[in-house]
CSV table of C-alpha atoms in Angstrom, one decimal:
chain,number,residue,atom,x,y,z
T,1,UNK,CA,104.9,144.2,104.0
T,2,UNK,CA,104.9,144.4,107.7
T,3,UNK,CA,107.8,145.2,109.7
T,4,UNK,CA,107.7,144.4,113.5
T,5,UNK,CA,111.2,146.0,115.2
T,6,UNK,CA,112.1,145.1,118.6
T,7,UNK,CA,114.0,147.8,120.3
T,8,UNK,CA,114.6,149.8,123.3
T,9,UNK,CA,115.7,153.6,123.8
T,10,UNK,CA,119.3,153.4,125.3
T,11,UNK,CA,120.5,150.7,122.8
T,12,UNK,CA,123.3,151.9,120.9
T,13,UNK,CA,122.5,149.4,117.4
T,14,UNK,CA,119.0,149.6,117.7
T,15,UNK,CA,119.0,153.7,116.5
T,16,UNK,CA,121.6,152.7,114.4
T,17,UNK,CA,120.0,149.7,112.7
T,18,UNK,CA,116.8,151.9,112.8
T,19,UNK,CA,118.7,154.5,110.5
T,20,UNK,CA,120.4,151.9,108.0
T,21,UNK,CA,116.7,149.6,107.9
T,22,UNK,CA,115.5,153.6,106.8
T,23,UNK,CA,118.0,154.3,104.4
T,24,UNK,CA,117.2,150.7,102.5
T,25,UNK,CA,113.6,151.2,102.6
T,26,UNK,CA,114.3,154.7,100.7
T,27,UNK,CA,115.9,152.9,97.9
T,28,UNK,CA,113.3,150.1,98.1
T,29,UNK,CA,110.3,150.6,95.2
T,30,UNK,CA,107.5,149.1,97.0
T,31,UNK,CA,108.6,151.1,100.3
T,32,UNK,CA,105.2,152.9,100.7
T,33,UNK,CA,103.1,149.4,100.9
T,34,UNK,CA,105.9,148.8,104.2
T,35,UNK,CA,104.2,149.3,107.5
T,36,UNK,CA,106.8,149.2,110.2
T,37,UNK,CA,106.1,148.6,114.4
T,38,UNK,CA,108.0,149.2,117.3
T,39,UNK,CA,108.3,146.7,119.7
T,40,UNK,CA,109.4,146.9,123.4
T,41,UNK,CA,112.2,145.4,124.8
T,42,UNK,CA,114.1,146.2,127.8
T,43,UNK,CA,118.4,145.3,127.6
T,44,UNK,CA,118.4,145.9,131.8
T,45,UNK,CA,114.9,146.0,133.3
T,46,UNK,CA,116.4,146.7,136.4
T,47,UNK,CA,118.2,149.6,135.4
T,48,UNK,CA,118.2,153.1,137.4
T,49,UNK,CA,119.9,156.5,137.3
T,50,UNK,CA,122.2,157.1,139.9
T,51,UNK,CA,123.2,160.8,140.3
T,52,UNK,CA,126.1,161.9,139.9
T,53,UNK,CA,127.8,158.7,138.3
T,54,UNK,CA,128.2,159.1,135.0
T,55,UNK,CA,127.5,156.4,132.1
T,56,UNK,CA,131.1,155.0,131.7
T,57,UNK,CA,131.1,154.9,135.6
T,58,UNK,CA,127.4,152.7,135.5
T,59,UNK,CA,128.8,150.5,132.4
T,60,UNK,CA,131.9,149.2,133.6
T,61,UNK,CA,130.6,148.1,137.2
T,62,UNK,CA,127.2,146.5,135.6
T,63,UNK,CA,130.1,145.0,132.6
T,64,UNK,CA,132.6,144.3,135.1
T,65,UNK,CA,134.5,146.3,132.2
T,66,UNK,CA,138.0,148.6,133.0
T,67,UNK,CA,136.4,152.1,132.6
T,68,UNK,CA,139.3,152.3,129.4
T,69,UNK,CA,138.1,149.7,127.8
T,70,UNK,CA,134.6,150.6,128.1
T,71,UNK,CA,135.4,154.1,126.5
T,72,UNK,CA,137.8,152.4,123.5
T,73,UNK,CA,134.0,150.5,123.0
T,74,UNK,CA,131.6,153.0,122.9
T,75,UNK,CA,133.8,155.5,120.7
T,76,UNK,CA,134.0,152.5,118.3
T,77,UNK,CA,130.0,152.7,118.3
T,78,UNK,CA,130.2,156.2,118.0
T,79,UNK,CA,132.1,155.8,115.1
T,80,UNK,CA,129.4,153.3,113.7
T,81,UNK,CA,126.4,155.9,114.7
T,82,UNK,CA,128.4,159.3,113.0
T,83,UNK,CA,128.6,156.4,109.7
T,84,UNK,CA,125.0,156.6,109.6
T,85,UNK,CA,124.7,160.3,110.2
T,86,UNK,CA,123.8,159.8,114.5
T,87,UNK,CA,126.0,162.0,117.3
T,88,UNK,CA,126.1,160.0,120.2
T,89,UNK,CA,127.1,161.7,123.5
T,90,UNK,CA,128.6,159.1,125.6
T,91,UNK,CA,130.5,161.7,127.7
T,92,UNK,CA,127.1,162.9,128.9
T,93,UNK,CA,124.9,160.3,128.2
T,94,UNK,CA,122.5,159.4,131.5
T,95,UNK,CA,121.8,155.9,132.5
T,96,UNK,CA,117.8,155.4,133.0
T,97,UNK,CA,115.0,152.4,132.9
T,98,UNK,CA,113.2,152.7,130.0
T,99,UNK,CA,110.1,151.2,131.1
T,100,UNK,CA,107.8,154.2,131.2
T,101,UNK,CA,108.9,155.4,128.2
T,102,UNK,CA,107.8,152.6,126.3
T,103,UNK,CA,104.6,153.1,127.7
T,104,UNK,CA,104.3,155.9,126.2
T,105,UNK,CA,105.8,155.0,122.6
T,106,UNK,CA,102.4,152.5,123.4
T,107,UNK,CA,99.9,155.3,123.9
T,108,UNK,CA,101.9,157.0,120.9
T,109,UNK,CA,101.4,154.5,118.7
T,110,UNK,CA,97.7,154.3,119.4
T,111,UNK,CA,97.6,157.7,118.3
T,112,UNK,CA,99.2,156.8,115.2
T,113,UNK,CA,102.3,158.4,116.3
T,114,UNK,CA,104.5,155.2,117.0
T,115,UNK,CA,107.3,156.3,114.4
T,116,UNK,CA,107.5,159.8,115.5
T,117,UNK,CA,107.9,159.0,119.2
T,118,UNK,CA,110.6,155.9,118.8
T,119,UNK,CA,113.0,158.4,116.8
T,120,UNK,CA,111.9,161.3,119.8
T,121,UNK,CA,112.9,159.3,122.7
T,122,UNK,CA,116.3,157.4,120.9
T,123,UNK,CA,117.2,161.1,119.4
T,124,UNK,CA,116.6,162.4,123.2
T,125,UNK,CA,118.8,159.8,124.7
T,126,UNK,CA,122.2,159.6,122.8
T,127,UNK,CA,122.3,163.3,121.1
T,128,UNK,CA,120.6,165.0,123.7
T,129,UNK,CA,121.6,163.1,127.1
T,130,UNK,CA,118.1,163.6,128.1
T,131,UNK,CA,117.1,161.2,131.2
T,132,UNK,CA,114.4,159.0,130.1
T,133,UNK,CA,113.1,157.8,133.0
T,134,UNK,CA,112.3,161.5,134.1
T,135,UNK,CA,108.1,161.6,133.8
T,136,UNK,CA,108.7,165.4,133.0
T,137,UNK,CA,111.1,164.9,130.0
T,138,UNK,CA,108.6,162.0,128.7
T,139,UNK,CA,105.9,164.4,128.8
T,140,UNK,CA,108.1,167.3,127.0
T,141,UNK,CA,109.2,164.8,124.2
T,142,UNK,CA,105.8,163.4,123.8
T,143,UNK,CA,104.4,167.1,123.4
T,144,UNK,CA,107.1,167.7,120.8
T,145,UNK,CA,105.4,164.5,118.6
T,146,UNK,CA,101.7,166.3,119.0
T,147,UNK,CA,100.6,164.1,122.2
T,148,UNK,CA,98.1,165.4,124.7
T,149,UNK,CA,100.2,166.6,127.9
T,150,UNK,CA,97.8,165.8,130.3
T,151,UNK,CA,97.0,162.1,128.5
T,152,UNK,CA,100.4,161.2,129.0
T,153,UNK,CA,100.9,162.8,132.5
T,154,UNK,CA,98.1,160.7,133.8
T,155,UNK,CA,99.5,157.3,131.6
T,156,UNK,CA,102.8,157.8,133.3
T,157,UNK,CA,100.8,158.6,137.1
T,158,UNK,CA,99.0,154.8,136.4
T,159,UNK,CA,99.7,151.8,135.1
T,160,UNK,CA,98.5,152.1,132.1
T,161,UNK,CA,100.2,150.2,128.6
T,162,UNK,CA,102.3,148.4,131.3
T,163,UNK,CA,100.6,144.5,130.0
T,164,UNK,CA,101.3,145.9,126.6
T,165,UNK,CA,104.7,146.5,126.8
T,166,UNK,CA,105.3,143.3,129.2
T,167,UNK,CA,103.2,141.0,126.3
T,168,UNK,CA,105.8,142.8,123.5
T,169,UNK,CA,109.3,141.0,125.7
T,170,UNK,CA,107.4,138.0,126.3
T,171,UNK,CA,106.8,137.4,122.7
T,172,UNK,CA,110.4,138.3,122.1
T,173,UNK,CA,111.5,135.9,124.9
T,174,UNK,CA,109.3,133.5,123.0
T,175,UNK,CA,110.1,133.8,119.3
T,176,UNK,CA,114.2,133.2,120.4
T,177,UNK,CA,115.2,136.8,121.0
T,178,UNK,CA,118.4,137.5,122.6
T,179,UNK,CA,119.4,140.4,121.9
T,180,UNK,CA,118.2,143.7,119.7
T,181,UNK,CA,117.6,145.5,117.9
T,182,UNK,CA,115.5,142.3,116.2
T,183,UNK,CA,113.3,142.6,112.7
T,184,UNK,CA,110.3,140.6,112.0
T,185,UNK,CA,109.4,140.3,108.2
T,186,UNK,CA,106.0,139.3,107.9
T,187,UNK,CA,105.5,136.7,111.0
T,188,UNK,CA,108.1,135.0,108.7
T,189,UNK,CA,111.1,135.9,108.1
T,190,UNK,CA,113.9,137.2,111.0
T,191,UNK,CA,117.2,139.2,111.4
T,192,UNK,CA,119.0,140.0,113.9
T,193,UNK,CA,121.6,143.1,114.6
T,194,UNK,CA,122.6,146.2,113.1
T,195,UNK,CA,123.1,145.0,109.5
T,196,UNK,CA,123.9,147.0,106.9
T,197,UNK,CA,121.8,148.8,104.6
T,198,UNK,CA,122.8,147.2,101.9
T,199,UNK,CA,121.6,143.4,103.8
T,200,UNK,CA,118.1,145.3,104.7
T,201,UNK,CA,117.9,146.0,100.9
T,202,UNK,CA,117.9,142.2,100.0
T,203,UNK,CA,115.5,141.2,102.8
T,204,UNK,CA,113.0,143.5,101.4
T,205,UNK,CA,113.7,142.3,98.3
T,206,UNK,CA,113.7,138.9,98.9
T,207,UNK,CA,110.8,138.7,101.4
T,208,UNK,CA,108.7,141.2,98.6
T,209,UNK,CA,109.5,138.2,96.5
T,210,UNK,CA,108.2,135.7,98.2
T,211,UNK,CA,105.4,136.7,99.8
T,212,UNK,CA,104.1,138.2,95.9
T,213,UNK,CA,105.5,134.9,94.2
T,214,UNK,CA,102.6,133.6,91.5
T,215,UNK,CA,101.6,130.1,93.0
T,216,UNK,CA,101.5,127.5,90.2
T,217,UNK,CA,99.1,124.7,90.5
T,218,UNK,CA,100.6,121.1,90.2
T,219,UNK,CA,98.4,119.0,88.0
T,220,UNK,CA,97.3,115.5,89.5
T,221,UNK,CA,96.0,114.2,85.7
T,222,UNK,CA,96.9,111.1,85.0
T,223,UNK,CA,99.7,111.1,82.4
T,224,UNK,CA,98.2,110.9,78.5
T,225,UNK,CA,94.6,111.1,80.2
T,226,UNK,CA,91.9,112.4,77.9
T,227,UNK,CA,89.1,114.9,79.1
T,228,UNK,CA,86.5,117.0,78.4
T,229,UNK,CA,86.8,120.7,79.3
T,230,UNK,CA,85.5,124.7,77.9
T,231,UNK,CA,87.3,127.3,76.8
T,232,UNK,CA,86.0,130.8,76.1
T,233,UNK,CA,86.1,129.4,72.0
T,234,UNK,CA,83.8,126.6,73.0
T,235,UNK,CA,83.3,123.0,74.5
T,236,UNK,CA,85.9,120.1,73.5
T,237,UNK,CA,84.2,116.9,74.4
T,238,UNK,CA,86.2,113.4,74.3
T,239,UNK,CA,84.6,110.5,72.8
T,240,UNK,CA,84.3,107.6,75.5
């Protein structure tokens, strides 16, 4: 079973939708024939850090929120994140563009290090207040993951993985994404949000169903037709 994910670093549901989609596929039996793929996604492409402002600050005048009401919010998604055994720092959390960061989850998963690089970067984010569009603390979390330092200094000095990323939100934009995180069973079969484990748990089971259902053929005889046919006991031959 394949498992395309479309995410991006500073969203709140995709790490926690990334945990409880984790946490069904432990209890899932055929979880080791599962092969799951980060996709890129950006919630604000044209998103920057601004110094000194911090993230309640950024939220409320990109939301036109009250600053209250955008705290009340995120410490209800805190709560949801410490459900699934996440800390989320809001109080120190750091607005960035995520754009060079996942182009280098790209180069990561070239080097077959795609899982280790998307829980890296979302760890690094909303535990750790890191600021991922610094090019120094992509190149630190990248080392952490076993990445070449200089490979991914000179990725993140050029424009390399930048189509890759782009063609991942046009397909999104394409297939009817609107939001994310967004999971792709298959080519087949969608959902949408930060559902429960215990919904993840019938996907797999359902889509495992499907897509390993015995076909049976349909028989186009005619009705009470006689016909001639082997078997491995021998040849039964109709008189005409």
């Amino acid at each position: 079973m394949k498992i395309e994910v479309w995410s991006d670093f500073v969203c709140p549901f995709c790490y926690i939708g990334k945990r409880r989609l984790e946490n069904a596929m432990k209890q899932f039996e055929h979880r080791d024939d599962i092969k799951v793929e980060y996709k890129s996604y950006q919630l604000d492409p044209t998103a920057r850090h601004i110094p000194g402002k911090d993230f309640y600050e950024t939220f409320s005048e990109l939301k036109g929120i009250p600053l209250e009401q955008v705290k009340v919010m995120n410490n209800q998604v805190g709560q949801q994140a410490a459900g699934e055994g996440l800390t989320y720092n809001f109080d120190t959390m750091q607005y960035a563009n995520t754009f060079d960061a996942h182009r280098v989850a790209k180069y990561a998963a070239k080097q077959g290090k795609g899982k280790e690089i998307t829980e890296r970067f979302l760890h690094a984010y909303f535990t750790e207040s890191r600021l991922m569009s610094d090019h120094e603390t992509l190149i630190e979390l990248a080392v952490e993951v076993g990445l070449d330092k200089e490979e991914v200094a000179e990725i993140l000095q050029s424009n390399d993985y930048t189509k890759a990323v782009e063609n991942d939100i046009t397909v999104a934009h394409q297939i009817g994404v609107q939001g994310v995180p967004f999971f792709v069973f298959n080519e087949k079969y969608a959902v949408s949000g930060a559902q429960p484990a215990e919904v993840f748990s019938e996907v797999l089971e359902k889509v495992w169903e499907e897509e390993n259902k015995v076909q049976v053929l349909q028989s186009l005889n005619p009705k009470k037709s006689e016909t001639s046919y082997c078997t491995d006991e021998g040849c039964d031959v109709k008189e005409s």
